[in-house]
mmCIF file of C-alpha atoms and ligand atoms in Angstrom:
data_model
loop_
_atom_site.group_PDB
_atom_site.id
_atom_site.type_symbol
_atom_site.label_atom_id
_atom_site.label_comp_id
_atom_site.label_asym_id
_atom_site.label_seq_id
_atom_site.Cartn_x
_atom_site.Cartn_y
_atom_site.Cartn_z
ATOM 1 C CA UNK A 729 -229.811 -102.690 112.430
ATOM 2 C CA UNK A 730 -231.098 -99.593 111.348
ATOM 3 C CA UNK A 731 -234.484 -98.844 109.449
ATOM 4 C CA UNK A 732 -235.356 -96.290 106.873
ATOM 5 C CA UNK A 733 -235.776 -93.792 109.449
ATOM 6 C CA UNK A 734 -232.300 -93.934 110.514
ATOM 7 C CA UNK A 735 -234.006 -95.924 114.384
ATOM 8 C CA UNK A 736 -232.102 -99.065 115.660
ATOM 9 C CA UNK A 737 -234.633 -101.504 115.569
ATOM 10 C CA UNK A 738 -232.312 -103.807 117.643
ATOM 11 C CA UNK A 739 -230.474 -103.327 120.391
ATOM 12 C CA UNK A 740 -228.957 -106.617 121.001
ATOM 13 C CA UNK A 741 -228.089 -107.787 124.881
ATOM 14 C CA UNK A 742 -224.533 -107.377 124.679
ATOM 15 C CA UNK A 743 -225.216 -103.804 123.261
ATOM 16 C CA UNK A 744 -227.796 -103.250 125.580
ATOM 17 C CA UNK A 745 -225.181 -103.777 128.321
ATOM 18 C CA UNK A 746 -222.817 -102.121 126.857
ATOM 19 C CA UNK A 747 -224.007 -98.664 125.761
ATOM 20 C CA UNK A 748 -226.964 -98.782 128.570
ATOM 21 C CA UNK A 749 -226.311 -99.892 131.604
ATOM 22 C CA UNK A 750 -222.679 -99.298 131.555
ATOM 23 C CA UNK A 751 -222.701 -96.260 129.226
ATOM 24 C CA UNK A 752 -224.352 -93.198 128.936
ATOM 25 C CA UNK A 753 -226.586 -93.353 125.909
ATOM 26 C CA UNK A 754 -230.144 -92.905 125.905
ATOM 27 C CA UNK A 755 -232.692 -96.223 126.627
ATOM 28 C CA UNK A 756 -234.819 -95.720 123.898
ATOM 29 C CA UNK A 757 -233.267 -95.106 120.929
ATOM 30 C CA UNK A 758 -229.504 -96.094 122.110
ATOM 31 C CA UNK A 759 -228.050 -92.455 120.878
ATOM 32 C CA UNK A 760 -224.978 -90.804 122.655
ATOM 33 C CA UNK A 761 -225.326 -87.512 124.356
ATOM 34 C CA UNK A 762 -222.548 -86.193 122.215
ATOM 35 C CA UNK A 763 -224.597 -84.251 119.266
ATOM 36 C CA UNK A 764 -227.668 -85.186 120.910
ATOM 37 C CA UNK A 765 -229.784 -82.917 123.419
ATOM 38 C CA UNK A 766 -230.291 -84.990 126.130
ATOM 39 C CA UNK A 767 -232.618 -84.658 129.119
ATOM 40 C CA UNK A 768 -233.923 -85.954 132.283
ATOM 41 C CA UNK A 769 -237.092 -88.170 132.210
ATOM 42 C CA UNK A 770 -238.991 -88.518 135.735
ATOM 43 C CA UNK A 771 -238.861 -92.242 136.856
ATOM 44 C CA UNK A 772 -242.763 -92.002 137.964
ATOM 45 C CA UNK A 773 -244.198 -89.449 134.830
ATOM 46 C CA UNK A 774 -245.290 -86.169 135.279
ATOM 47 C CA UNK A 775 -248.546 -86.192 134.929
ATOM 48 C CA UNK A 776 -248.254 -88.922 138.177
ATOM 49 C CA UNK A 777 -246.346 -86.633 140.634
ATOM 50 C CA UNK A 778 -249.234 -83.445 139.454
ATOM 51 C CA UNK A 779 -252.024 -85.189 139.621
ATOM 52 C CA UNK A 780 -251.150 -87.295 143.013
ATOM 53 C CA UNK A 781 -249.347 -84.105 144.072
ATOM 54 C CA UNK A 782 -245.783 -86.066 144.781
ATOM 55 C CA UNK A 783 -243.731 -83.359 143.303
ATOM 56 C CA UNK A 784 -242.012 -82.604 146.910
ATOM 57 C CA UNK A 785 -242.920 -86.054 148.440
ATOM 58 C CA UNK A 786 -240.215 -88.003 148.688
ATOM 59 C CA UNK A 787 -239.599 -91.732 147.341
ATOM 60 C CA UNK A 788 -237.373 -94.534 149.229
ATOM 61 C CA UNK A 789 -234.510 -95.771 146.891
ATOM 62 C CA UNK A 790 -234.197 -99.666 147.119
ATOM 63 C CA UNK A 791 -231.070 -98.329 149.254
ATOM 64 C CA UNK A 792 -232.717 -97.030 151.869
ATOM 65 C CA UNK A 793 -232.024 -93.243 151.232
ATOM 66 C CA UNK A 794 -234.897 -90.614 149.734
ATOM 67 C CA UNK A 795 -235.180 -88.264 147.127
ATOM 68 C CA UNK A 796 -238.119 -86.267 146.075
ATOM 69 C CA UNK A 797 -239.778 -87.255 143.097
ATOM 70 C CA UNK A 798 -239.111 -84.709 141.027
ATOM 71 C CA UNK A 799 -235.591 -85.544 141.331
ATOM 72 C CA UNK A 800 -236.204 -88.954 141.372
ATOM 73 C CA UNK A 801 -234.866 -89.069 137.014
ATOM 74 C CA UNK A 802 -232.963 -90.759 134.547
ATOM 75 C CA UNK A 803 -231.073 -89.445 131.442
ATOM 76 C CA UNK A 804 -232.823 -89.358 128.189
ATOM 77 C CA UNK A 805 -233.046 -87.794 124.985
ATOM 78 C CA UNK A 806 -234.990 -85.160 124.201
ATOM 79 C CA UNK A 807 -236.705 -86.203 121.196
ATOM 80 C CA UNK A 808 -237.419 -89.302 122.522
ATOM 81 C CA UNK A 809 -238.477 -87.541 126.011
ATOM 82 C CA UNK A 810 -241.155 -85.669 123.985
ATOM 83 C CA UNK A 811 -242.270 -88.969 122.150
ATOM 84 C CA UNK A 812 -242.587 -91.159 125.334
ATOM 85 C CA UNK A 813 -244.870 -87.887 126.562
ATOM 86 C CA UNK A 814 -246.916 -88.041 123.482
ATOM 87 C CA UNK A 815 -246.963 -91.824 122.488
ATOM 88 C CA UNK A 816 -247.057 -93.430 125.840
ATOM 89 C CA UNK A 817 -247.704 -91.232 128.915
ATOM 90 C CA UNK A 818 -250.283 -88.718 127.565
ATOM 91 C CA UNK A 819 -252.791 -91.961 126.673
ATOM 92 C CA UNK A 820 -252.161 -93.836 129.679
ATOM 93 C CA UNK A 821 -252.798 -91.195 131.750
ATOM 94 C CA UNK A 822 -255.934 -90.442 129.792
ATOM 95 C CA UNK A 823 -257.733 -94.126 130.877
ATOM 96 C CA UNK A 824 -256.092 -94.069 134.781
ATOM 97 C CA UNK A 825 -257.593 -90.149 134.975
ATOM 98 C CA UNK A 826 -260.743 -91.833 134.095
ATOM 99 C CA UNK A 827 -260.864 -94.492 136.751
ATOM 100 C CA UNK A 828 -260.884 -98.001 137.391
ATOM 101 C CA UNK A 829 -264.149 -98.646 135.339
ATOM 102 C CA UNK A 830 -262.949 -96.893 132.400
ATOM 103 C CA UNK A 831 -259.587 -99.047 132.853
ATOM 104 C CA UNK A 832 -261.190 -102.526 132.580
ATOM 105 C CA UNK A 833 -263.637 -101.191 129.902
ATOM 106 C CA UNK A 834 -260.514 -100.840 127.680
ATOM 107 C CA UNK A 835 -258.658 -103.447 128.712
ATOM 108 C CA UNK A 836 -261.570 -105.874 127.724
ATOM 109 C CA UNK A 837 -262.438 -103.764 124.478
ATOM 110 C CA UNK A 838 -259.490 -102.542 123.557
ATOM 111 C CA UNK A 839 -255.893 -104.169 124.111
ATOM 112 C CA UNK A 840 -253.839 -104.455 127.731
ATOM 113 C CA UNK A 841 -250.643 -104.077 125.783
ATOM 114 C CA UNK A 842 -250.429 -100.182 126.398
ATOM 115 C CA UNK A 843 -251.014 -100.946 130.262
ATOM 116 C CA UNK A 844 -248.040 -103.893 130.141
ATOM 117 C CA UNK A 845 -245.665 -101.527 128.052
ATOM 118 C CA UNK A 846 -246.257 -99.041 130.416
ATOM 119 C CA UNK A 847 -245.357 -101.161 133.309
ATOM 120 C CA UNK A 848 -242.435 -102.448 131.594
ATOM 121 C CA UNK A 849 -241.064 -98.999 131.070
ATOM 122 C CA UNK A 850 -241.380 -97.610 134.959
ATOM 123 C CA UNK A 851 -240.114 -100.591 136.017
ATOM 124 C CA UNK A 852 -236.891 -100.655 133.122
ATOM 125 C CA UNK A 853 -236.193 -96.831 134.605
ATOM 126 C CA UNK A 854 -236.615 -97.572 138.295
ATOM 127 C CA UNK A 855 -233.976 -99.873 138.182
ATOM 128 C CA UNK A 856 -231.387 -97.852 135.257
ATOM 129 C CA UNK A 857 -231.332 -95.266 138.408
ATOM 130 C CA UNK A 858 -229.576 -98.082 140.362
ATOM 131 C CA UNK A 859 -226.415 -97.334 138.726
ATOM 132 C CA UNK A 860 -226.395 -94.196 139.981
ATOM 133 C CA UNK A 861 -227.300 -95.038 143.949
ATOM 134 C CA UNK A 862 -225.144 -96.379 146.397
ATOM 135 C CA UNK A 863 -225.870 -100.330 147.482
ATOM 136 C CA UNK A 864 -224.688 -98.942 151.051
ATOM 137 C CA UNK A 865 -225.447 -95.456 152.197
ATOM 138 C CA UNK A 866 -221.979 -95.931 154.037
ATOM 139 C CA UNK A 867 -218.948 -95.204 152.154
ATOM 140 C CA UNK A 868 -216.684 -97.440 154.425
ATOM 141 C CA UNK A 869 -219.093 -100.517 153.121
ATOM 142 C CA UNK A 870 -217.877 -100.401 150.156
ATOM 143 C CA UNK A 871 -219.067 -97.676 146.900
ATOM 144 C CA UNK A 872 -220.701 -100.206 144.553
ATOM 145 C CA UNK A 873 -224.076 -99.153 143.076
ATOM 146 C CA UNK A 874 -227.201 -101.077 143.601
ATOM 147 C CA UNK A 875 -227.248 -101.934 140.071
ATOM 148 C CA UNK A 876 -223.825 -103.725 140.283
ATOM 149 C CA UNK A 877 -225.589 -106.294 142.000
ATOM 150 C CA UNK A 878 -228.188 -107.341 139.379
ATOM 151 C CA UNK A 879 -228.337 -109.483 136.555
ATOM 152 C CA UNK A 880 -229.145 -107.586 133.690
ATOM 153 C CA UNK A 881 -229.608 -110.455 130.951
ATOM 154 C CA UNK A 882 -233.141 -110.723 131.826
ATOM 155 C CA UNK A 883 -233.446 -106.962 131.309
ATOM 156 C CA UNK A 884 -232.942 -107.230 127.818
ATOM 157 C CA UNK A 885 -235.916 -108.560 127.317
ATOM 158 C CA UNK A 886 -237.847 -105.743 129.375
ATOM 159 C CA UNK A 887 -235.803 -103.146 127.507
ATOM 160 C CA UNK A 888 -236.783 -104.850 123.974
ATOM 161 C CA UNK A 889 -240.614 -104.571 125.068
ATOM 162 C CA UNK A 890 -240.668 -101.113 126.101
ATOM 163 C CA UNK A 891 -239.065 -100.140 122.723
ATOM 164 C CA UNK A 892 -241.221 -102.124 120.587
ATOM 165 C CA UNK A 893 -243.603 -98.900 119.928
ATOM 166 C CA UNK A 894 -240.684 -97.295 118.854
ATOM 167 C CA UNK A 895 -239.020 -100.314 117.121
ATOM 168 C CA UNK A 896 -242.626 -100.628 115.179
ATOM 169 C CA UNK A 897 -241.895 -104.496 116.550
ATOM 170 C CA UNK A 898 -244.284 -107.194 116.320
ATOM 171 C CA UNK A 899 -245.430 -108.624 119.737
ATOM 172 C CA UNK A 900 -246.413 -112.611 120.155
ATOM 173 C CA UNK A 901 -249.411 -112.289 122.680
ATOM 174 C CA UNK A 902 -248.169 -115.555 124.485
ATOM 175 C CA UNK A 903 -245.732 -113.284 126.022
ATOM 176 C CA UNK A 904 -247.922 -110.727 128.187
ATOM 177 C CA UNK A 905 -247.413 -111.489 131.341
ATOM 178 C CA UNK A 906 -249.814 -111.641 134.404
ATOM 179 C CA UNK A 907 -251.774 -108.645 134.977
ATOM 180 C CA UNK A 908 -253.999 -107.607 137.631
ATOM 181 C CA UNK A 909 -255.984 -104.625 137.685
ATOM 182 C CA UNK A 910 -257.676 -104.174 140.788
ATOM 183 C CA UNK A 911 -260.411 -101.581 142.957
ATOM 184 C CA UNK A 912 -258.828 -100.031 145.402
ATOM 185 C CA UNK A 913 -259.539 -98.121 149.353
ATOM 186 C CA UNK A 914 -259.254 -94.487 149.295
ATOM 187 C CA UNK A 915 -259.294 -93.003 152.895
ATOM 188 C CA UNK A 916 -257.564 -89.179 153.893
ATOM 189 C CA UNK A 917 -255.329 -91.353 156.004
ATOM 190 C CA UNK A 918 -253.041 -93.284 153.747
ATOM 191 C CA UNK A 919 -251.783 -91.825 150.299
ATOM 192 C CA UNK A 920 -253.309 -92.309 146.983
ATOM 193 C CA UNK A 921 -250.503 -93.623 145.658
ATOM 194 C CA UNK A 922 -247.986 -96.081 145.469
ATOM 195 C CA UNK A 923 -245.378 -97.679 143.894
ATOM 196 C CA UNK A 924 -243.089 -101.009 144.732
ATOM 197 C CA UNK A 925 -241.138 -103.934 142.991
ATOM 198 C CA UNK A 926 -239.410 -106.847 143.416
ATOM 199 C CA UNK A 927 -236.537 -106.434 141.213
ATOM 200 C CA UNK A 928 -235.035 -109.887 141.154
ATOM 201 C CA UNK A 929 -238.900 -111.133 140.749
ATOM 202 C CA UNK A 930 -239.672 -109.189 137.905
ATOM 203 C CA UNK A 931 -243.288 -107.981 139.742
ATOM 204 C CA UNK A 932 -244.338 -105.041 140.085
ATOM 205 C CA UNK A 933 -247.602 -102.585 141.687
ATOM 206 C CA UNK A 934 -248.584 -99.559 141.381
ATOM 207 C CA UNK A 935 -251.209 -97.946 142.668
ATOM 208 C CA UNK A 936 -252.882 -94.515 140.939
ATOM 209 C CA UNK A 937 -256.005 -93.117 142.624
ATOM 210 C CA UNK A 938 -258.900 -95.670 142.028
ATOM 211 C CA UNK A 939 -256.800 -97.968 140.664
ATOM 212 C CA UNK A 940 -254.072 -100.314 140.901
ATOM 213 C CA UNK A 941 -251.791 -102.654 138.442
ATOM 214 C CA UNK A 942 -250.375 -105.409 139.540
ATOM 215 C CA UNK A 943 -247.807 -106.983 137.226
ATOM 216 C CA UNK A 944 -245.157 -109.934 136.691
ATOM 217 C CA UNK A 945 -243.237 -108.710 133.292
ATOM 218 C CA UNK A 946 -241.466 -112.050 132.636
ATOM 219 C CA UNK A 947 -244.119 -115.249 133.158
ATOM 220 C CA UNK A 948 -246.013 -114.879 130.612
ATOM 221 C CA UNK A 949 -249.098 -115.335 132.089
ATOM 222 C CA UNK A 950 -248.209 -118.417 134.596
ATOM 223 C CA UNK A 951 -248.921 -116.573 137.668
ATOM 224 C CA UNK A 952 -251.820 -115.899 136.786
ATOM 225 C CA UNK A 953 -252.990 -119.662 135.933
ATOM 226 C CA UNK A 954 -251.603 -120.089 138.951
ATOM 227 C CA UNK A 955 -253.377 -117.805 141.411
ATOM 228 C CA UNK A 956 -256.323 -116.875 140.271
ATOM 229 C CA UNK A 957 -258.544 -119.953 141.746
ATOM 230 C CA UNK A 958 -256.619 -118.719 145.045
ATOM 231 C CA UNK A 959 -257.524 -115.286 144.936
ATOM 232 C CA UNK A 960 -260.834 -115.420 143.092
ATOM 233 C CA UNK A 961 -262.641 -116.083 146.838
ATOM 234 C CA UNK A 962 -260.155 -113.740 148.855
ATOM 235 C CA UNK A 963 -260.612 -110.562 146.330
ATOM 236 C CA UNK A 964 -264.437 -109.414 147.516
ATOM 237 C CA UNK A 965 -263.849 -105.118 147.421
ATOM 238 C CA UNK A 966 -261.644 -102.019 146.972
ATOM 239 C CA UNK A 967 -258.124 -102.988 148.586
ATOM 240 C CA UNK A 968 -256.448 -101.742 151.314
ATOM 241 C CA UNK A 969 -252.893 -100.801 150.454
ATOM 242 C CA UNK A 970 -251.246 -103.214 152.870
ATOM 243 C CA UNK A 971 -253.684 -106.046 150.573
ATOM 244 C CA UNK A 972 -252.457 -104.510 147.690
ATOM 245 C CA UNK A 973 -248.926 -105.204 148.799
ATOM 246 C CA UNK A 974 -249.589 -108.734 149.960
ATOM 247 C CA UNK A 975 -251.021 -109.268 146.381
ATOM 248 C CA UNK A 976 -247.671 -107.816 144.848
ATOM 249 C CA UNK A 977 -245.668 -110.064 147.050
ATOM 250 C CA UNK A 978 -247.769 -113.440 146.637
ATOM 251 C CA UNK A 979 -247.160 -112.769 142.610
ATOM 252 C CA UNK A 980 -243.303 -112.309 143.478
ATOM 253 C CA UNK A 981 -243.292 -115.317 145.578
ATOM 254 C CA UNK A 982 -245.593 -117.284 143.177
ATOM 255 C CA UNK A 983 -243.052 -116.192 139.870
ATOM 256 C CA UNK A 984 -240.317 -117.480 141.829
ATOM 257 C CA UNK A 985 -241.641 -120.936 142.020
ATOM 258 C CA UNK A 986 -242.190 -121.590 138.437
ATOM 259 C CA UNK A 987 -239.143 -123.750 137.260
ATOM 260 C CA UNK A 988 -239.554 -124.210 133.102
ATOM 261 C CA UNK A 989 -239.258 -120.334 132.735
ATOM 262 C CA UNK A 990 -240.406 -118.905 129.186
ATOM 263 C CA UNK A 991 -237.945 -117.667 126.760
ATOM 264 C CA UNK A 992 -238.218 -114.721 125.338
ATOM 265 C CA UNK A 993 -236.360 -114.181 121.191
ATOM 266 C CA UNK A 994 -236.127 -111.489 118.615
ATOM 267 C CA UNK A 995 -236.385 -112.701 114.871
ATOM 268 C CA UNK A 996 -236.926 -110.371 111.966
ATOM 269 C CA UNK A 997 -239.774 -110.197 109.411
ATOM 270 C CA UNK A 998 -239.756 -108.488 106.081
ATOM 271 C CA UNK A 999 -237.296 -105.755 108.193
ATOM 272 C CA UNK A 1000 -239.217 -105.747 111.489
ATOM 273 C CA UNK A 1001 -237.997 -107.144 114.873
ATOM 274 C CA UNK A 1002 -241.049 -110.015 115.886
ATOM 275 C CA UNK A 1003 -240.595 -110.339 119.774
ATOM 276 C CA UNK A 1004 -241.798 -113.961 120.851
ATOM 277 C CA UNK A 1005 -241.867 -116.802 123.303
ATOM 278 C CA UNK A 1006 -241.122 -120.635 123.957
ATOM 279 C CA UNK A 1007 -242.813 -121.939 126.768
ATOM 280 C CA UNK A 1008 -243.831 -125.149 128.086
ATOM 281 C CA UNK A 1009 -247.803 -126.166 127.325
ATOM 282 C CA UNK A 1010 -247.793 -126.769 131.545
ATOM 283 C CA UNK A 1011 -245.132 -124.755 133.427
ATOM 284 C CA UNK A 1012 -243.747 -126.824 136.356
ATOM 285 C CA UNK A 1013 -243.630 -125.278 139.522
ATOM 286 C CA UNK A 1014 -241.809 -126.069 142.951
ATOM 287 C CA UNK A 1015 -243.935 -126.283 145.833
ATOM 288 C CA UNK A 1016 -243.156 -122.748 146.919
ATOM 289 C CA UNK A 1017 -241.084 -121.594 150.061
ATOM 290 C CA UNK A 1018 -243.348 -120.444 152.916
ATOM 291 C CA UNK A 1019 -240.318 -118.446 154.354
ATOM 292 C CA UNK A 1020 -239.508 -116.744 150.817
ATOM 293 C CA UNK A 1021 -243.275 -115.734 150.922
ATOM 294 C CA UNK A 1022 -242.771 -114.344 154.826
ATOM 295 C CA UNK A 1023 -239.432 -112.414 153.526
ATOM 296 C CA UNK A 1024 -241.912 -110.536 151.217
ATOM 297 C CA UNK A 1025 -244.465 -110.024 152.576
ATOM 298 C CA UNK A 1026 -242.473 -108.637 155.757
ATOM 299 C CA UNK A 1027 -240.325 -106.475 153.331
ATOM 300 C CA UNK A 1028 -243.176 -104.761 151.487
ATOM 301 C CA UNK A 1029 -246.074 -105.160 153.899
ATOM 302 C CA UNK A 1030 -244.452 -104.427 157.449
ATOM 303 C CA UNK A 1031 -243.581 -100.793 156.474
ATOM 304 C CA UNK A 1032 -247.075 -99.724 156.283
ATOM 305 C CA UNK A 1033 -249.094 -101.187 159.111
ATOM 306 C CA UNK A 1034 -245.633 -100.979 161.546
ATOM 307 C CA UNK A 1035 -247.210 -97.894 163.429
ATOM 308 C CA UNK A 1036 -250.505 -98.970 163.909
ATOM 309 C CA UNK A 1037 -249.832 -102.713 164.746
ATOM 310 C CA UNK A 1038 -251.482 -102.370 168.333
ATOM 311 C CA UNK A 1039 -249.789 -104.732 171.440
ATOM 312 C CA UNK A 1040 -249.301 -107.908 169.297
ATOM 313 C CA UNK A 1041 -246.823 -106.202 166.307
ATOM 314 C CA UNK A 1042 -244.443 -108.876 167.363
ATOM 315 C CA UNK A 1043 -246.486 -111.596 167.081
ATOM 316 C CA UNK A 1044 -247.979 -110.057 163.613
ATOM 317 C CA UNK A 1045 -244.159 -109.555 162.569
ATOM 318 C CA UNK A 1046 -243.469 -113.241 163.355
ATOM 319 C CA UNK A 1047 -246.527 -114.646 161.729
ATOM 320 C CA UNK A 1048 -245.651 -112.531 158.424
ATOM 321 C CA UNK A 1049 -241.825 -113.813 158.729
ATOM 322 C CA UNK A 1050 -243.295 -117.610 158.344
ATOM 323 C CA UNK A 1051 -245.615 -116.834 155.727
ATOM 324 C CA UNK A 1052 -248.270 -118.079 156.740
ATOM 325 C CA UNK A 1053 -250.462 -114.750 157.552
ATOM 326 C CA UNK A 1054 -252.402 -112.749 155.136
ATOM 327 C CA UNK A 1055 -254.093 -109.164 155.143
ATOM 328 C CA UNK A 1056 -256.786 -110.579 152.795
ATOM 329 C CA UNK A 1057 -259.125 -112.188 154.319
ATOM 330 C CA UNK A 1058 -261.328 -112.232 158.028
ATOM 331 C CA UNK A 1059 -261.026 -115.725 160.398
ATOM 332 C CA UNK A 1060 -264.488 -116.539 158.616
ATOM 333 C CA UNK A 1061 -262.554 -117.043 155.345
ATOM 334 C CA UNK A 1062 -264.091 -113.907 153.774
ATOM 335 C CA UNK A 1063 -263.012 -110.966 152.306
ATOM 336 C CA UNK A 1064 -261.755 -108.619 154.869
ATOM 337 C CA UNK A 1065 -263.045 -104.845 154.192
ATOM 338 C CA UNK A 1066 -261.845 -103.987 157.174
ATOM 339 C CA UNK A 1067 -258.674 -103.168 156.357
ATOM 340 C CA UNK A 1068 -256.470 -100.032 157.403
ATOM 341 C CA UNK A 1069 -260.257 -98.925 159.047
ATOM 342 C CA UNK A 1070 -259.492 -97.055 162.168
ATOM 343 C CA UNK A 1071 -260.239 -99.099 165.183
ATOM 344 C CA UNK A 1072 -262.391 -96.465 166.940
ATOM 345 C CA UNK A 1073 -265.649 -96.276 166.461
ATOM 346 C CA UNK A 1074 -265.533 -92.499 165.661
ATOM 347 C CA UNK A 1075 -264.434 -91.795 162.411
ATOM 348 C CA UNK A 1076 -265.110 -88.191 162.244
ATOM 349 C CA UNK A 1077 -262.772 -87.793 165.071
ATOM 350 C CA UNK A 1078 -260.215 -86.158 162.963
ATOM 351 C CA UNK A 1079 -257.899 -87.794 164.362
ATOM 352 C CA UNK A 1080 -257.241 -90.612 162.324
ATOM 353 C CA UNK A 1081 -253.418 -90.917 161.320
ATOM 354 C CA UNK A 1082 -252.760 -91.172 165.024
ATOM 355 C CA UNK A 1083 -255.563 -93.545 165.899
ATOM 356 C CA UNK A 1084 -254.731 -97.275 165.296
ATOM 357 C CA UNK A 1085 -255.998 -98.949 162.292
ATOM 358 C CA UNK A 1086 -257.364 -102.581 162.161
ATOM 359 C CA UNK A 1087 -254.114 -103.981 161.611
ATOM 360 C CA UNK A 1088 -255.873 -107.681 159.944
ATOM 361 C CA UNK A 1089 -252.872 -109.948 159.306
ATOM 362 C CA UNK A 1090 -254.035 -113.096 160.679
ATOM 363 C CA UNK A 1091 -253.182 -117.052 160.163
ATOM 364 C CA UNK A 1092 -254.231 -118.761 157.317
ATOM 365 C CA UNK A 1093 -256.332 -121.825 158.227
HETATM 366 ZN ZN1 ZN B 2353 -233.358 -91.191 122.585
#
C-alpha cells in the first residue's frame, strides 16, 4: 500500500520479516539498496555518542563481545537517514540537552509520544544488529546470529510504531506503554550514560545526563498500574545507576507477569494506517516469579556494583539471585541516597573509582 507520495504506508508482518529482518532493505521506508543510496545509521544517535563523548567507548553486544559506538550501526537509507536526523533525533535531543525539568515540562504540556517513538526506534535498531552478531563468540558453538533466536512477530508491532511519523499513521493513545522518566546521580565516578534492554521483555532504559527513560514498549500502560503504588514510597531522589537498573529490571519482571496481553492492529482510514489496541478493562497478572526477578536483576545489576561489592559480594550475589534484595531503599524502608557514594569519608580523595562504593542491595522486609 502505497500513498500519493509513492511511501508504503504498510509494511505488513510477513513483509516485515521478509524484506527486514531477513533481507537487506531499509527499516523505514522498506526500499532495496539496489538504486537506492544507502547508509549506516548509529544504533545510539549522534548527537548521543558527541555530547556523552562515547564515540571511542565501547558498547557490550547482548553476545558478550564490544564494539565502539561509532561502529556500533545498522544499514539505512540515506534519505530516510537525513529525515530520522531532522524529524526525530534533532527534537529529542533538543528537550534531553535541556534536562530533566525541561523533559517532564513537555511531557505534561506537550505529548510523550515523541519520547515513546523514540524509544521504540533505539530499541527496533539495537536488536536489527542481532542479525549481524554471533549468538556464540565461538565458531565451534555453532554460527547462528543472536537474532536467530528471537521471535520477531511481536516486532512488527514496534517496527509499525516507529514508522508511524513517516507512515503519517494515526496512533490510539490506549497503546503507549509504561513510561518512566526519572532524576538521576551524576558523580565523576560512574558514566553519564547508559543504555540496557530486555529483549524478550520488551523494556527498556536509558540513561542521558540528568535524565533517564525507563520504558516497556508492549503493555500498554499495565506496568505502570501495576507498580507505581510500589515505587511511589521507594523513589525519594536522583538515582543511582545500579537503582536505575533495578527499576528497568522490576518493569521486565513485572511485564512478564501480565497474562491477558494487549493486542496491537492496523486498520485503514480514509487512506491512513490507524494503529490500535484490544485490551482487557483489568489485565490479569500471575503472581510473579521471585527467581525470574533475581535472574534480572543479577544480569543487569551485578555488572556494575561487582567491583566494589566489599567482603559480602557473595552473599549480595545470592540475595539478588532469589530476588528478594533491592538497591532502592535503606533497612528503615526509606529511600536510599546513598547509593554508589564512596564508603570513605573523604570524598575529595581523588581516589574514588578505586575506593569502594556503598554497595546497598539489602533484603526486602
Ligand atoms: Zn529508507
Amino acid at each position: 500500500m502505497v500513498d500519493e507520495k509513492g511511501r508504503l504506508i504498510y509494511v505488513s508482518g510477513e513483509r516485515f520479516r521478509r524484506d527486514i529482518v531477513e533481507g537487506n532493505c531499509c527499516f523505514l521506508c522498506g526500499n532495496a539498496p539496489s538504486g537506492n543510496e544507502f547508509t549506516d545509521e548509529h544504533i545510539i544517535p549522534d548527537w548521543v555518542l558527541r555530547e556523552f563523548s562515547l564515540h571511542e567507548r565501547k558498547v557490550t553486544l547482548s553476545n558478550g563481545a564490544t564494539l565502539p559506538y561509532s561502529q556500533d550501526r545498522v544499514p539505512c537509507c540515506t534519505a530516510c537517514n537525513s529525515l530520522l536526523g531532522q524529524s526525530v533525533e534533532q527534537p529529542i535531543s533538543q528537550i534531553i540537552k535541556e534536562g530533566y525539568a525541561a523533559v517532564i515540562e513537555f511531557i505534561q504540556k506537550e505529548t510523550p509520544w515523541p519520547l515513546f517513538a523514540w524509544m521504540n526506534l533505539l530499541f527496533l535498531k539495537t536488536h536489527l544488529k542481532d542479525r549481524t552478531l554471533r549468538y556464540s563468540l565461538d565458531a565451534r558453538q555453532g554460527t547462528e546470529k543472536i537474532a536467530d533466536f528471537y521471535d520477531w512477530s511481536p516486532m512488527h508491532h514496534i517496527h509499525c510504531i516507529v514508522r508511524a511519523y513517516y507512515t503519517g499513521a494515526k496512533l490510539d493513545p490506549r497503546l503507549m506503554g509504561s513510561v518512566f522518566i526519572l532524576p538521576t546521580k551524576n558523580r565523576e565516578w560512574f558514566e553519564r550514560f547508559d543504555y540496557a534492554d530486555f529483549s524478550h521483555h520488551k523494556t527498556m532504559m536509558i540513561r542521558l545526563g540528568e535524565t533517564a527513560v525507563v520504558c516497556v514498549l508492549d503493555d500498554a500502560c499495565a506496568t505502570y498500574s501495576l507498580l507505581k503504588d510500589w515505587f511511589a514510597p521507594k523513589l525519594g531522589g536522583a538515582l543511582s545507576p545500579v537503582q536505575l537498573r533495578e527499576i528497568l529490571a522490576r518493569f521486565a519482571h513485572a511485564n512478564a507477569a501480565i497474562r491477558t496481553r494487549p493486542e496491537f492492529h492496523t486498520t485503514f482510514e480514509a487512506g491512513r494506517p490507524y494503529i490500535s489496541v484490544t485490551h482487557p478493562d483489568q489485565f490479569e497478572t500471575d503472581p510473579g516469579d521471585p527467581l525470574l526477578l533475581g535472574k534480572l536483576m543479577e544480569h543487569t545489576c551485578v555488572p556494575l556494583v561487582k567491583g566494589y561489592l566489599a567482603k559480602n559480594e557473595d552473599e549480595v550475589i545470592k540475595g539478588i539471585r532469589s530476588g528478594g534484595w533491592t538497591f532502592l531503599i535503606t533497612p528503615d524502608g526509606k529511600f536510599d541516597d546513598r547509593s554508589m557514594e564512596p564508603l570513605s569519608s573523604n570524598r575529595n580523595s581523588g581516589n574514588q573509582q578505586s575506593s569502594p562504593l556503598s554497595n546497598t542491595a539489602r533484603r526486602l522486609g
